[in-house]
Amino acid sequence: MTTSCASIFTKKTQEVNFKGVPGTTIIDKDKNRVVTEIGSNGFGVGKFSRQLGKKTIMATKDGYQSKTYEMGVSVQPWFFGNILIGGIPGIAIDLATGKMMKYRDKLIDVTLIRDPQVKEEIEQQIAQPYPAEMVMRENSGATKMEDTVLRWYIDSDPRGARIFYRVISNAPNEVKNTNESYMTTTPFEETRGFSIPGLTYENSRNVTIEIKVSKRGYEDQVKRYNVRQALDQQEISGFFELVEK
């Protein structure tokens, strides 16, 4: 028994601890297999077979730069015991199985850094609050929202009042303010588009449609509708009770 100490008392495998970005996968390059994955606590444990030479591993994670590491090895103290007592059979076994070696590092830091291209894309997304669909008012016609079709219903009492319409924008660089324009007289019910150049769903919260109803002998009345809300409800509707002057 004393002629093969390392073979008897040493396991064929050894556990090595890793720390890094959660979700990082550790791959044994020599055997082309996944060894472990860094958990949510930032640590993971891998089990490796002992061998005579260094072992190459790779740490990888989507969106990060992969990195290769070399796990160094050193000789087990038991092996020298075999030599001192002349345990030739034990030495031969230890050499054949690799049990005479151990991996030097008990904890390996495999913290990866973000891939520069992915990092740049993320920074661009953060810097751009609106989707790429957004256009400037001088470059209209490129968004789906510009001609979104809604149900319009405007009525008044008494009827026959003239309906005026205009766009009020808090984002004039994207959506242009418009002058007041005549639509028709009440009652008005129709399915029609917004026809607002540069409008997107994202900037629609900063755009208002003002409806004014006017009739001779009565006070003008005005109602404003937030375009985001109108898009969500798929309609603009209002009833105006006119007051005599």
Coordinates of N, CA and C in Angstrom, one line a residue:
M1 N 0.8 -1.2 0.0 CA 0.0 0.0 0.0 C 0.8 1.2 0.0
T2 N 2.0 1.2 0.7 CA 2.8 2.4 0.8 C 3.6 2.7 -0.4
T3 N 3.6 1.7 -1.4 CA 4.3 1.9 -2.6 C 3.5 2.6 -3.7
S4 N 2.3 3.0 -3.4 CA 1.5 3.8 -4.4 C 0.5 4.7 -3.7
C5 N 1.2 5.6 -2.8 CA 0.4 6.5 -2.0 C -0.5 7.4 -2.8
A6 N 0.0 8.0 -3.9 CA -0.8 9.0 -4.6 C -1.9 8.3 -5.3
S7 N -1.7 7.1 -5.8 CA -2.7 6.4 -6.5 C -3.9 6.0 -5.6
I8 N -3.6 5.7 -4.3 CA -4.6 5.3 -3.4 C -5.4 6.4 -2.8
F9 N -4.6 7.5 -2.3 CA -5.2 8.5 -1.6 C -5.6 9.8 -2.4
T10 N -5.4 9.8 -3.6 CA -5.7 11.0 -4.4 C -6.8 10.6 -5.5
K11 N -7.8 11.5 -5.6 CA -8.8 11.3 -6.5 C -8.3 11.5 -7.9
K12 N -9.0 10.9 -8.9 CA -8.6 11.1 -10.3 C -9.0 12.5 -10.8
T13 N -10.0 13.1 -10.2 CA -10.4 14.4 -10.6 C -10.1 15.5 -9.5
Q14 N -10.2 16.7 -9.9 CA -9.9 17.8 -8.9 C -10.9 18.9 -9.2
E15 N -11.5 19.5 -8.2 CA -12.4 20.6 -8.3 C -11.6 22.0 -8.3
V16 N -12.0 22.8 -9.2 CA -11.4 24.2 -9.3 C -12.6 25.2 -9.3
N17 N -12.4 26.3 -8.5 CA -13.4 27.3 -8.4 C -13.2 28.4 -9.4
F18 N -14.3 29.0 -9.9 CA -14.2 30.1 -10.8 C -15.1 31.3 -10.4
K19 N -14.6 32.5 -10.7 CA -15.5 33.6 -10.4 C -15.5 34.5 -11.7
G20 N -16.7 35.2 -11.9 CA -16.8 36.0 -13.1 C -18.2 36.5 -13.3
V21 N -18.5 36.9 -14.6 CA -19.8 37.4 -14.9 C -20.8 36.3 -14.9
P22 N -21.9 36.4 -14.2 CA -23.0 35.4 -14.2 C -23.4 35.0 -15.6
G23 N -23.5 33.7 -15.9 CA -23.9 33.2 -17.2 C -22.7 32.9 -18.1
T24 N -21.5 33.1 -17.6 CA -20.2 32.8 -18.3 C -20.1 31.3 -18.3
T25 N -19.8 30.7 -19.5 CA -19.6 29.2 -19.6 C -18.1 28.9 -19.7
I26 N -17.7 27.9 -18.9 CA -16.3 27.5 -18.8 C -16.2 26.2 -19.6
I27 N -15.4 26.2 -20.7 CA -15.2 25.0 -21.6 C -13.8 24.5 -21.4
D28 N -13.7 23.1 -21.3 CA -12.5 22.4 -21.3 C -12.1 22.3 -22.8
K29 N -11.1 23.1 -23.2 CA -10.7 23.0 -24.6 C -10.0 21.7 -25.0
D30 N -9.3 21.1 -24.1 CA -8.6 19.8 -24.4 C -9.6 18.7 -24.7
K31 N -10.8 18.7 -24.0 CA -11.8 17.7 -24.3 C -13.0 18.2 -24.9
N32 N -13.0 19.5 -25.2 CA -14.2 20.2 -25.9 C -15.5 19.9 -25.2
R33 N -15.6 20.2 -24.0 CA -16.8 20.0 -23.2 C -17.0 21.1 -22.2
V34 N -18.3 21.4 -21.9 CA -18.6 22.4 -21.0 C -18.4 21.8 -19.6
V35 N -17.7 22.6 -18.8 CA -17.3 22.1 -17.4 C -18.3 22.7 -16.4
T36 N -18.6 24.0 -16.5 CA -19.5 24.6 -15.5 C -19.9 26.0 -16.1
E37 N -20.8 26.6 -15.3 CA -21.3 28.0 -15.7 C -21.3 28.8 -14.5
I38 N -20.9 30.1 -14.6 CA -20.9 31.0 -13.5 C -22.3 31.3 -13.1
G39 N -22.6 31.0 -11.8 CA -24.0 31.3 -11.3 C -24.3 32.7 -11.0
S40 N -25.5 32.9 -10.5 CA -26.0 34.3 -10.2 C -25.2 35.0 -9.1
N41 N -24.5 34.1 -8.3 CA -23.7 34.7 -7.2 C -22.3 35.0 -7.7
G42 N -22.0 34.8 -9.0 CA -20.7 35.2 -9.5 C -19.7 34.1 -9.4
F43 N -20.0 32.9 -9.0 CA -19.1 31.8 -8.8 C -19.6 30.5 -9.4
G44 N -18.6 29.6 -9.7 CA -18.9 28.3 -10.3 C -17.8 27.3 -9.9
V45 N -18.1 26.0 -9.9 CA -17.2 25.0 -9.6 C -17.1 24.0 -10.7
G46 N -15.9 23.8 -11.2 CA -15.6 22.8 -12.3 C -14.8 21.6 -11.8
K47 N -15.1 20.5 -12.4 CA -14.3 19.3 -12.0 C -13.5 18.8 -13.2
F48 N -12.2 18.6 -13.0 CA -11.3 18.3 -14.1 C -10.5 17.0 -13.7
S49 N -10.2 16.2 -14.8 CA -9.4 15.0 -14.6 C -7.9 15.5 -14.5
R50 N -7.2 14.9 -13.6 CA -5.8 15.3 -13.4 C -5.0 14.8 -14.6
Q51 N -4.0 15.6 -15.0 CA -3.1 15.2 -16.2 C -1.7 15.7 -16.0
L52 N -0.8 15.3 -16.8 CA 0.6 15.6 -16.6 C 0.9 17.0 -17.0
G53 N 0.3 17.5 -18.0 CA 0.6 18.9 -18.5 C -0.5 19.9 -18.2
K54 N -0.3 21.1 -18.6 CA -1.2 22.2 -18.4 C -2.6 21.9 -19.1
K55 N -3.6 22.5 -18.6 CA -4.9 22.3 -19.2 C -5.4 23.7 -19.8
T56 N -6.0 23.7 -20.9 CA -6.5 24.9 -21.5 C -8.0 25.0 -21.4
I57 N -8.5 26.1 -20.9 CA -9.9 26.3 -20.8 C -10.3 27.6 -21.5
M58 N -11.6 27.8 -21.8 CA -12.0 29.0 -22.4 C -13.3 29.5 -21.7
A59 N -13.4 30.8 -21.4 CA -14.6 31.4 -20.8 C -15.3 32.1 -21.9
T60 N -16.6 31.9 -22.0 CA -17.3 32.6 -23.1 C -18.7 33.0 -22.6
K61 N -19.2 34.1 -23.2 CA -20.6 34.5 -22.9 C -21.0 35.5 -24.0
D62 N -22.3 35.4 -24.4 CA -22.8 36.2 -25.5 C -22.7 37.7 -25.1
G63 N -22.2 38.5 -26.1 CA -22.0 39.9 -25.8 C -20.7 40.3 -25.1
Y64 N -19.9 39.3 -24.9 CA -18.6 39.5 -24.2 C -17.5 38.9 -25.0
Q65 N -16.3 39.4 -24.8 CA -15.1 38.8 -25.5 C -14.7 37.5 -24.8
S66 N -14.6 36.4 -25.6 CA -14.1 35.2 -25.0 C -12.7 35.3 -24.6
K67 N -12.3 34.5 -23.6 CA -10.9 34.5 -23.2 C -10.4 33.1 -22.9
T68 N -9.1 32.8 -23.3 CA -8.5 31.5 -23.0 C -7.6 31.6 -21.8
Y69 N -7.6 30.5 -21.0 CA -6.7 30.5 -19.8 C -6.0 29.1 -19.8
E70 N -4.8 29.1 -19.2 CA -4.0 27.9 -19.0 C -4.0 27.6 -17.5
M71 N -4.4 26.4 -17.1 CA -4.4 26.0 -15.7 C -3.1 25.2 -15.5
G72 N -2.2 25.8 -14.7 CA -0.9 25.2 -14.4 C -1.0 24.0 -13.5
V73 N -0.1 23.1 -13.5 CA -0.1 22.0 -12.7 C 1.2 21.9 -11.9
S74 N 1.2 21.1 -10.8 CA 2.4 20.9 -9.9 C 2.3 19.5 -9.4
V75 N 3.4 18.9 -9.0 CA 3.5 17.6 -8.5 C 2.9 17.4 -7.1
Q76 N 2.2 16.3 -6.9 CA 1.6 16.0 -5.6 C 2.7 15.6 -4.6
P77 N 2.6 16.0 -3.3 CA 3.6 15.6 -2.3 C 3.7 14.1 -2.2
W78 N 2.6 13.3 -2.4 CA 2.6 11.9 -2.2 C 3.6 11.2 -3.2
F79 N 3.8 11.9 -4.4 CA 4.6 11.3 -5.4 C 6.1 11.2 -4.9
F80 N 6.5 12.2 -4.1 CA 7.9 12.2 -3.6 C 8.0 11.1 -2.5
G81 N 6.9 10.8 -1.9 CA 6.9 9.7 -0.9 C 7.2 8.4 -1.6
N82 N 6.6 8.2 -2.7 CA 6.9 7.0 -3.5 C 8.3 6.8 -3.9
I83 N 8.9 8.0 -4.3 CA 10.3 7.9 -4.7 C 11.2 7.6 -3.5
L84 N 11.0 8.1 -2.3 CA 11.8 7.9 -1.2 C 11.8 6.5 -0.7
I85 N 10.6 5.8 -0.8 CA 10.5 4.5 -0.3 C 10.7 3.5 -1.4
G86 N 11.0 4.0 -2.7 CA 11.3 3.1 -3.8 C 10.1 2.4 -4.3
G87 N 9.0 3.1 -4.3 CA 7.7 2.5 -4.8 C 7.6 2.6 -6.3
I88 N 8.4 1.8 -7.0 CA 8.4 1.9 -8.5 C 7.0 1.6 -9.1
P89 N 6.3 0.6 -8.6 CA 5.0 0.3 -9.1 C 4.0 1.5 -8.9
G90 N 4.1 2.1 -7.8 CA 3.3 3.3 -7.5 C 3.6 4.5 -8.4
I91 N 4.9 4.7 -8.6 CA 5.4 5.8 -9.5 C 4.8 5.6 -10.9
A92 N 4.9 4.3 -11.4 CA 4.4 4.0 -12.7 C 2.9 4.3 -12.8
I93 N 2.2 3.9 -11.8 CA 0.7 4.1 -11.8 C 0.4 5.6 -11.8
D94 N 1.1 6.4 -11.0 CA 0.9 7.8 -10.9 C 1.2 8.5 -12.2
L95 N 2.3 8.1 -12.9 CA 2.6 8.7 -14.2 C 1.6 8.3 -15.2
A96 N 1.0 7.1 -15.2 CA 0.1 6.7 -16.2 C -1.3 7.4 -16.0
T97 N -1.7 7.6 -14.8 CA -3.0 8.1 -14.5 C -3.0 9.7 -14.4
G98 N -1.8 10.2 -14.2 CA -1.7 11.7 -14.0 C -2.1 12.1 -12.6
K99 N -2.3 11.1 -11.7 CA -2.6 11.5 -10.3 C -1.5 12.1 -9.5
M100 N -0.3 12.0 -10.1 CA 0.9 12.6 -9.4 C 0.8 14.2 -9.5
M101 N -0.1 14.7 -10.3 CA -0.2 16.1 -10.6 C -1.4 16.7 -9.9
K102 N -1.4 18.0 -9.6 CA -2.6 18.7 -9.2 C -2.6 20.1 -9.8
Y103 N -3.8 20.7 -10.0 CA -3.9 22.0 -10.6 C -3.6 23.1 -9.5
R104 N -2.7 24.0 -9.8 CA -2.2 24.9 -8.8 C -3.2 25.9 -8.3
D105 N -4.1 26.4 -9.2 CA -5.0 27.4 -8.8 C -6.3 26.9 -8.3
K106 N -6.6 27.3 -7.0 CA -7.9 26.8 -6.4 C -9.1 27.7 -6.8
L107 N -8.7 29.0 -7.2 CA -9.8 30.0 -7.7 C -9.2 30.7 -8.9
I108 N -9.9 30.7 -10.0 CA -9.5 31.4 -11.2 C -10.5 32.5 -11.5
D109 N -10.0 33.7 -11.8 CA -10.9 34.8 -12.1 C -11.1 34.8 -13.6
V110 N -12.3 34.6 -14.1 CA -12.6 34.5 -15.5 C -13.5 35.7 -15.9
T111 N -13.4 36.8 -15.2 CA -14.3 37.9 -15.5 C -14.0 38.5 -17.0
L112 N -15.0 38.5 -17.8 CA -14.9 38.9 -19.2 C -15.3 40.4 -19.3
I113 N -14.8 41.0 -20.4 CA -15.2 42.4 -20.7 C -16.2 42.3 -21.9
R114 N -17.0 43.3 -22.0 CA -18.0 43.4 -23.1 C -17.3 43.5 -24.5
D115 N -17.9 42.9 -25.5 CA -17.5 43.0 -26.8 C -17.7 44.5 -27.2
P116 N -16.6 45.1 -27.8 CA -16.7 46.6 -28.1 C -17.9 46.9 -29.0
Q117 N -18.2 46.0 -30.0 CA -19.2 46.2 -31.0 C -20.6 46.2 -30.3
V118 N -20.8 45.2 -29.4 CA -22.0 45.1 -28.6 C -22.2 46.3 -27.7
K119 N -21.1 46.7 -27.0 CA -21.2 47.8 -26.1 C -21.6 49.1 -26.9
E120 N -21.0 49.3 -28.1 CA -21.3 50.5 -28.9 C -22.8 50.5 -29.3
E121 N -23.4 49.3 -29.6 CA -24.8 49.2 -30.0 C -25.7 49.6 -28.8
I122 N -25.3 49.1 -27.6 CA -26.1 49.4 -26.4 C -26.1 50.9 -26.1
E123 N -24.9 51.5 -26.2 CA -24.8 52.9 -26.0 C -25.6 53.7 -27.0
Q124 N -25.6 53.3 -28.2 CA -26.4 54.0 -29.2 C -27.9 53.9 -28.9
Q125 N -28.3 52.7 -28.4 CA -29.7 52.5 -28.1 C -30.1 53.4 -26.9
I126 N -29.2 53.6 -26.0 CA -29.5 54.4 -24.8 C -29.5 55.9 -25.2
A127 N -28.6 56.2 -26.1 CA -28.5 57.6 -26.6 C -29.7 58.0 -27.5
Q128 N -30.3 57.0 -28.1 CA -31.4 57.3 -29.0 C -32.7 56.9 -28.4
P129 N -33.5 57.9 -27.7 CA -34.7 57.5 -27.0 C -35.8 57.1 -27.9
Y130 N -35.8 57.5 -29.2 CA -36.9 57.1 -30.1 C -36.3 56.1 -31.1
P131 N -37.2 55.3 -31.7 CA -36.8 54.3 -32.6 C -36.3 54.9 -33.9
A132 N -35.6 54.1 -34.7 CA -35.0 54.6 -36.0 C -36.1 55.0 -37.0
E133 N -37.3 54.7 -36.7 CA -38.4 55.1 -37.6 C -38.6 56.6 -37.6
M134 N -38.2 57.2 -36.5 CA -38.4 58.7 -36.3 C -37.8 59.5 -37.5
V135 N -38.5 60.5 -37.9 CA -38.0 61.4 -39.0 C -38.1 62.8 -38.5
M136 N -37.4 63.7 -39.2 CA -37.6 65.1 -39.0 C -38.8 65.6 -39.8
R137 N -39.3 66.7 -39.5 CA -40.5 67.2 -40.2 C -40.2 67.6 -41.6
E138 N -38.9 67.9 -41.9 CA -38.5 68.2 -43.3 C -38.3 66.9 -44.1
N139 N -38.4 65.7 -43.5 CA -38.2 64.5 -44.2 C -39.4 63.5 -43.9
S140 N -40.6 64.0 -44.2 CA -41.8 63.3 -43.8 C -42.0 62.1 -44.8
G141 N -43.0 61.3 -44.4 CA -43.4 60.2 -45.3 C -42.7 58.9 -45.0
A142 N -41.9 58.8 -43.9 CA -41.1 57.6 -43.6 C -41.6 56.8 -42.4
T143 N -42.7 57.3 -41.8 CA -43.2 56.5 -40.7 C -44.6 56.0 -40.9
K144 N -45.0 54.9 -40.2 CA -46.3 54.3 -40.4 C -47.4 55.1 -39.7
M145 N -47.0 55.8 -38.7 CA -48.0 56.5 -37.9 C -48.6 57.8 -38.7
E146 N -47.9 58.3 -39.6 CA -48.3 59.5 -40.3 C -49.7 59.4 -40.9
D147 N -50.0 58.3 -41.4 CA -51.3 58.1 -42.0 C -52.2 57.1 -41.3
T148 N -52.0 56.9 -40.0 CA -52.8 56.0 -39.2 C -54.3 56.4 -39.3
V149 N -55.1 55.4 -39.6 CA -56.5 55.6 -39.8 C -57.3 55.4 -38.5
L150 N -58.1 56.4 -38.1 CA -58.9 56.4 -36.9 C -60.4 56.7 -37.2
R151 N -61.2 56.5 -36.3 CA -62.6 56.9 -36.4 C -62.8 58.3 -35.8
W152 N -63.3 59.2 -36.6 CA -63.6 60.5 -36.2 C -65.1 60.7 -36.0
Y153 N -65.5 61.3 -34.9 CA -66.9 61.6 -34.7 C -67.0 62.9 -33.9
I154 N -67.5 63.9 -34.6 CA -67.7 65.2 -33.9 C -69.1 65.7 -34.2
D155 N -69.8 66.0 -33.1 CA -71.2 66.5 -33.2 C -71.4 67.7 -32.2
S156 N -72.5 68.4 -32.5 CA -72.8 69.6 -31.6 C -74.3 69.8 -31.5
D157 N -74.6 70.6 -30.5 CA -76.0 71.0 -30.4 C -76.1 72.5 -30.1
P158 N -76.6 73.3 -31.1 CA -77.3 72.8 -32.3 C -76.2 72.4 -33.3
R159 N -76.7 71.6 -34.3 CA -75.8 71.1 -35.4 C -75.6 72.2 -36.4
G160 N -74.7 71.9 -37.4 CA -74.4 72.8 -38.4 C -73.2 73.7 -38.1
A161 N -72.5 73.4 -37.0 CA -71.4 74.2 -36.6 C -70.2 73.8 -37.4
R162 N -69.3 74.8 -37.7 CA -68.1 74.6 -38.5 C -67.0 74.0 -37.6
I163 N -66.3 73.0 -38.2 CA -65.3 72.3 -37.4 C -63.9 72.7 -38.0
F164 N -63.0 73.1 -37.1 CA -61.7 73.5 -37.4 C -60.7 72.6 -36.7
Y165 N -59.6 72.4 -37.3 CA -58.6 71.4 -36.9 C -57.2 71.9 -37.0
R166 N -56.3 71.6 -35.9 CA -54.9 72.0 -36.1 C -54.1 71.1 -35.2
V167 N -52.8 71.0 -35.5 CA -51.8 70.2 -34.7 C -51.0 71.1 -33.9
I168 N -50.9 70.7 -32.6 CA -50.0 71.4 -31.6 C -48.9 70.4 -31.2
S169 N -47.7 70.8 -31.5 CA -46.6 69.9 -31.2 C -45.6 70.4 -30.1
N170 N -45.3 69.6 -29.2 CA -44.2 70.0 -28.2 C -42.9 69.5 -28.6
A171 N -42.8 68.9 -29.8 CA -41.6 68.4 -30.4 C -41.5 68.9 -31.9
P172 N -41.4 70.2 -32.0 CA -41.4 70.9 -33.3 C -40.3 70.4 -34.3
N173 N -39.2 69.9 -33.8 CA -38.2 69.4 -34.7 C -38.6 68.1 -35.4
E174 N -39.6 67.4 -34.8 CA -40.0 66.1 -35.4 C -41.4 66.2 -36.0
V175 N -42.3 66.9 -35.3 CA -43.7 67.1 -35.8 C -44.0 68.6 -35.9
K176 N -44.4 69.0 -37.0 CA -44.7 70.4 -37.3 C -46.0 70.9 -36.7
N177 N -46.0 72.1 -36.1 CA -47.3 72.7 -35.7 C -48.0 73.1 -37.0
T178 N -49.3 73.1 -37.1 CA -50.0 73.5 -38.3 C -51.0 74.6 -37.9
N179 N -51.3 75.4 -39.0 CA -52.3 76.4 -38.8 C -53.7 75.8 -38.8
E180 N -54.7 76.5 -38.3 CA -56.0 76.0 -38.2 C -56.6 75.8 -39.6
S181 N -57.2 74.7 -39.9 CA -57.8 74.4 -41.2 C -59.3 73.9 -41.0
Y182 N -60.1 74.2 -41.9 CA -61.5 73.9 -41.9 C -61.7 72.4 -42.4
M183 N -62.6 71.7 -41.6 CA -62.9 70.3 -42.0 C -64.2 70.2 -42.7
T184 N -65.3 70.5 -41.9 CA -66.7 70.3 -42.4 C -67.6 70.9 -41.3
T185 N -68.9 70.6 -41.4 CA -69.8 71.0 -40.4 C -70.3 69.8 -39.6
T186 N -70.8 70.0 -38.4 CA -71.4 68.9 -37.6 C -72.8 68.6 -38.1
P187 N -73.1 67.3 -38.0 CA -72.3 66.2 -37.4 C -71.3 65.6 -38.5
F188 N -70.2 65.2 -37.9 CA -69.1 64.6 -38.8 C -68.7 63.3 -38.2
E189 N -68.8 62.3 -39.1 CA -68.4 60.9 -38.7 C -67.7 60.3 -39.9
E190 N -66.4 59.9 -39.7 CA -65.7 59.4 -40.9 C -64.5 58.6 -40.4
T191 N -64.0 57.7 -41.2 CA -62.7 57.0 -40.9 C -61.7 57.6 -41.8
R192 N -60.7 58.2 -41.2 CA -59.7 58.9 -41.9 C -58.3 58.9 -41.2
G193 N -57.3 59.2 -41.9 CA -55.9 59.2 -41.3 C -55.6 60.5 -40.7
F194 N -54.5 60.5 -39.9 CA -54.0 61.7 -39.2 C -53.4 62.7 -40.2
S195 N -52.6 62.1 -41.1 CA -51.8 62.9 -42.1 C -50.9 63.9 -41.3
I196 N -50.2 63.5 -40.3 CA -49.3 64.3 -39.5 C -47.8 63.9 -39.9
P197 N -47.1 64.7 -40.7 CA -45.8 64.3 -41.1 C -44.8 64.2 -39.9
G198 N -44.0 63.1 -39.9 CA -43.0 62.9 -38.8 C -43.6 62.3 -37.6
L199 N -44.8 61.9 -37.6 CA -45.4 61.3 -36.4 C -45.0 59.9 -36.2
T200 N -44.6 59.5 -34.9 CA -44.3 58.1 -34.5 C -45.1 57.9 -33.3
Y201 N -45.2 56.6 -32.9 CA -45.9 56.3 -31.7 C -45.1 56.8 -30.5
E202 N -43.8 56.9 -30.5 CA -43.0 57.4 -29.4 C -43.2 58.9 -29.2
N203 N -43.2 59.7 -30.3 CA -43.4 61.1 -30.1 C -44.8 61.6 -30.1
S204 N -45.8 60.6 -30.3 CA -47.2 61.0 -30.3 C -47.7 61.6 -29.0
R205 N -47.0 61.2 -27.9 CA -47.4 61.7 -26.6 C -47.1 63.2 -26.5
N206 N -46.3 63.7 -27.3 CA -46.0 65.2 -27.3 C -46.7 66.0 -28.4
V207 N -47.7 65.3 -28.9 CA -48.5 65.9 -30.0 C -50.0 66.0 -29.6
T208 N -50.6 67.1 -29.8 CA -52.0 67.3 -29.5 C -52.8 67.8 -30.7
I209 N -54.0 67.2 -30.9 CA -54.9 67.7 -31.9 C -56.0 68.6 -31.3
E210 N -56.1 69.8 -31.8 CA -57.1 70.7 -31.3 C -58.3 70.8 -32.3
I211 N -59.5 70.6 -31.7 CA -60.7 70.7 -32.5 C -61.5 71.9 -32.0
K212 N -61.8 72.8 -32.9 CA -62.6 74.0 -32.6 C -63.9 73.9 -33.3
V213 N -65.0 74.2 -32.6 CA -66.4 74.2 -33.2 C -66.9 75.6 -33.1
S214 N -67.3 76.1 -34.3 CA -67.8 77.5 -34.3 C -69.1 77.7 -35.1
K215 N -70.0 78.5 -34.5 CA -71.3 78.7 -35.2 C -71.8 80.2 -34.9
R216 N -72.3 80.8 -35.9 CA -72.7 82.2 -35.7 C -73.7 82.3 -34.6
G217 N -73.5 83.3 -33.7 CA -74.4 83.5 -32.6 C -74.1 82.7 -31.4
Y218 N -73.1 81.9 -31.5 CA -72.7 81.0 -30.3 C -71.2 81.2 -30.0
E219 N -70.8 80.9 -28.8 CA -69.4 81.0 -28.4 C -68.7 79.8 -29.0
D220 N -67.4 80.1 -29.4 CA -66.6 79.1 -30.0 C -66.2 78.1 -28.8
Q221 N -66.1 76.8 -29.2 CA -65.7 75.8 -28.2 C -64.5 75.0 -28.7
V222 N -63.6 74.7 -27.8 CA -62.3 74.0 -28.2 C -62.1 72.8 -27.3
K223 N -61.7 71.7 -27.9 CA -61.3 70.5 -27.2 C -60.0 70.0 -27.8
R224 N -59.1 69.5 -26.9 CA -57.8 69.0 -27.3 C -57.7 67.5 -27.0
Y225 N -57.0 66.8 -27.9 CA -56.9 65.4 -27.8 C -55.4 65.0 -27.9
N226 N -54.9 64.3 -26.9 CA -53.6 63.8 -27.0 C -53.5 62.7 -28.1
V227 N -52.5 62.8 -29.0 CA -52.5 61.8 -30.1 C -52.1 60.4 -29.6
R228 N -51.3 60.3 -28.6 CA -51.0 58.9 -28.1 C -52.3 58.3 -27.6
Q229 N -53.1 59.0 -26.9 CA -54.3 58.4 -26.4 C -55.3 58.1 -27.5
A230 N -55.3 59.0 -28.5 CA -56.2 58.7 -29.7 C -55.7 57.5 -30.4
L231 N -54.4 57.3 -30.5 CA -53.9 56.1 -31.2 C -54.3 54.8 -30.4
D232 N -54.2 54.9 -29.1 CA -54.6 53.7 -28.3 C -56.1 53.4 -28.4
Q233 N -56.9 54.4 -28.4 CA -58.3 54.3 -28.5 C -58.9 54.1 -29.9
Q234 N -58.0 54.4 -30.9 CA -58.4 54.3 -32.3 C -59.6 55.2 -32.7
E235 N -59.7 56.3 -32.0 CA -60.8 57.2 -32.4 C -60.5 58.6 -31.7
I236 N -61.1 59.6 -32.4 CA -61.3 60.9 -31.8 C -62.7 61.3 -31.9
S237 N -63.3 61.5 -30.7 CA -64.8 61.8 -30.7 C -65.1 62.9 -29.7
G238 N -66.1 63.7 -29.9 CA -66.4 64.7 -29.0 C -67.8 65.3 -29.3
F239 N -68.5 65.7 -28.3 CA -69.8 66.4 -28.4 C -69.7 67.8 -27.8
F240 N -70.2 68.8 -28.6 CA -70.1 70.2 -28.1 C -71.5 70.7 -27.9
E241 N -71.7 71.2 -26.7 CA -73.0 71.9 -26.4 C -72.7 73.4 -26.5
L242 N -73.2 74.0 -27.6 CA -72.9 75.4 -27.9 C -73.7 76.3 -27.0
V243 N -73.1 77.4 -26.6 CA -73.7 78.4 -25.7 C -73.9 79.7 -26.5
E244 N -75.1 80.3 -26.4 CA -75.4 81.5 -27.2 C -74.6 82.7 -26.6
K245 N -74.2 83.6 -27.5 CA -73.5 84.7 -27.0 C -74.4 85.7 -26.3

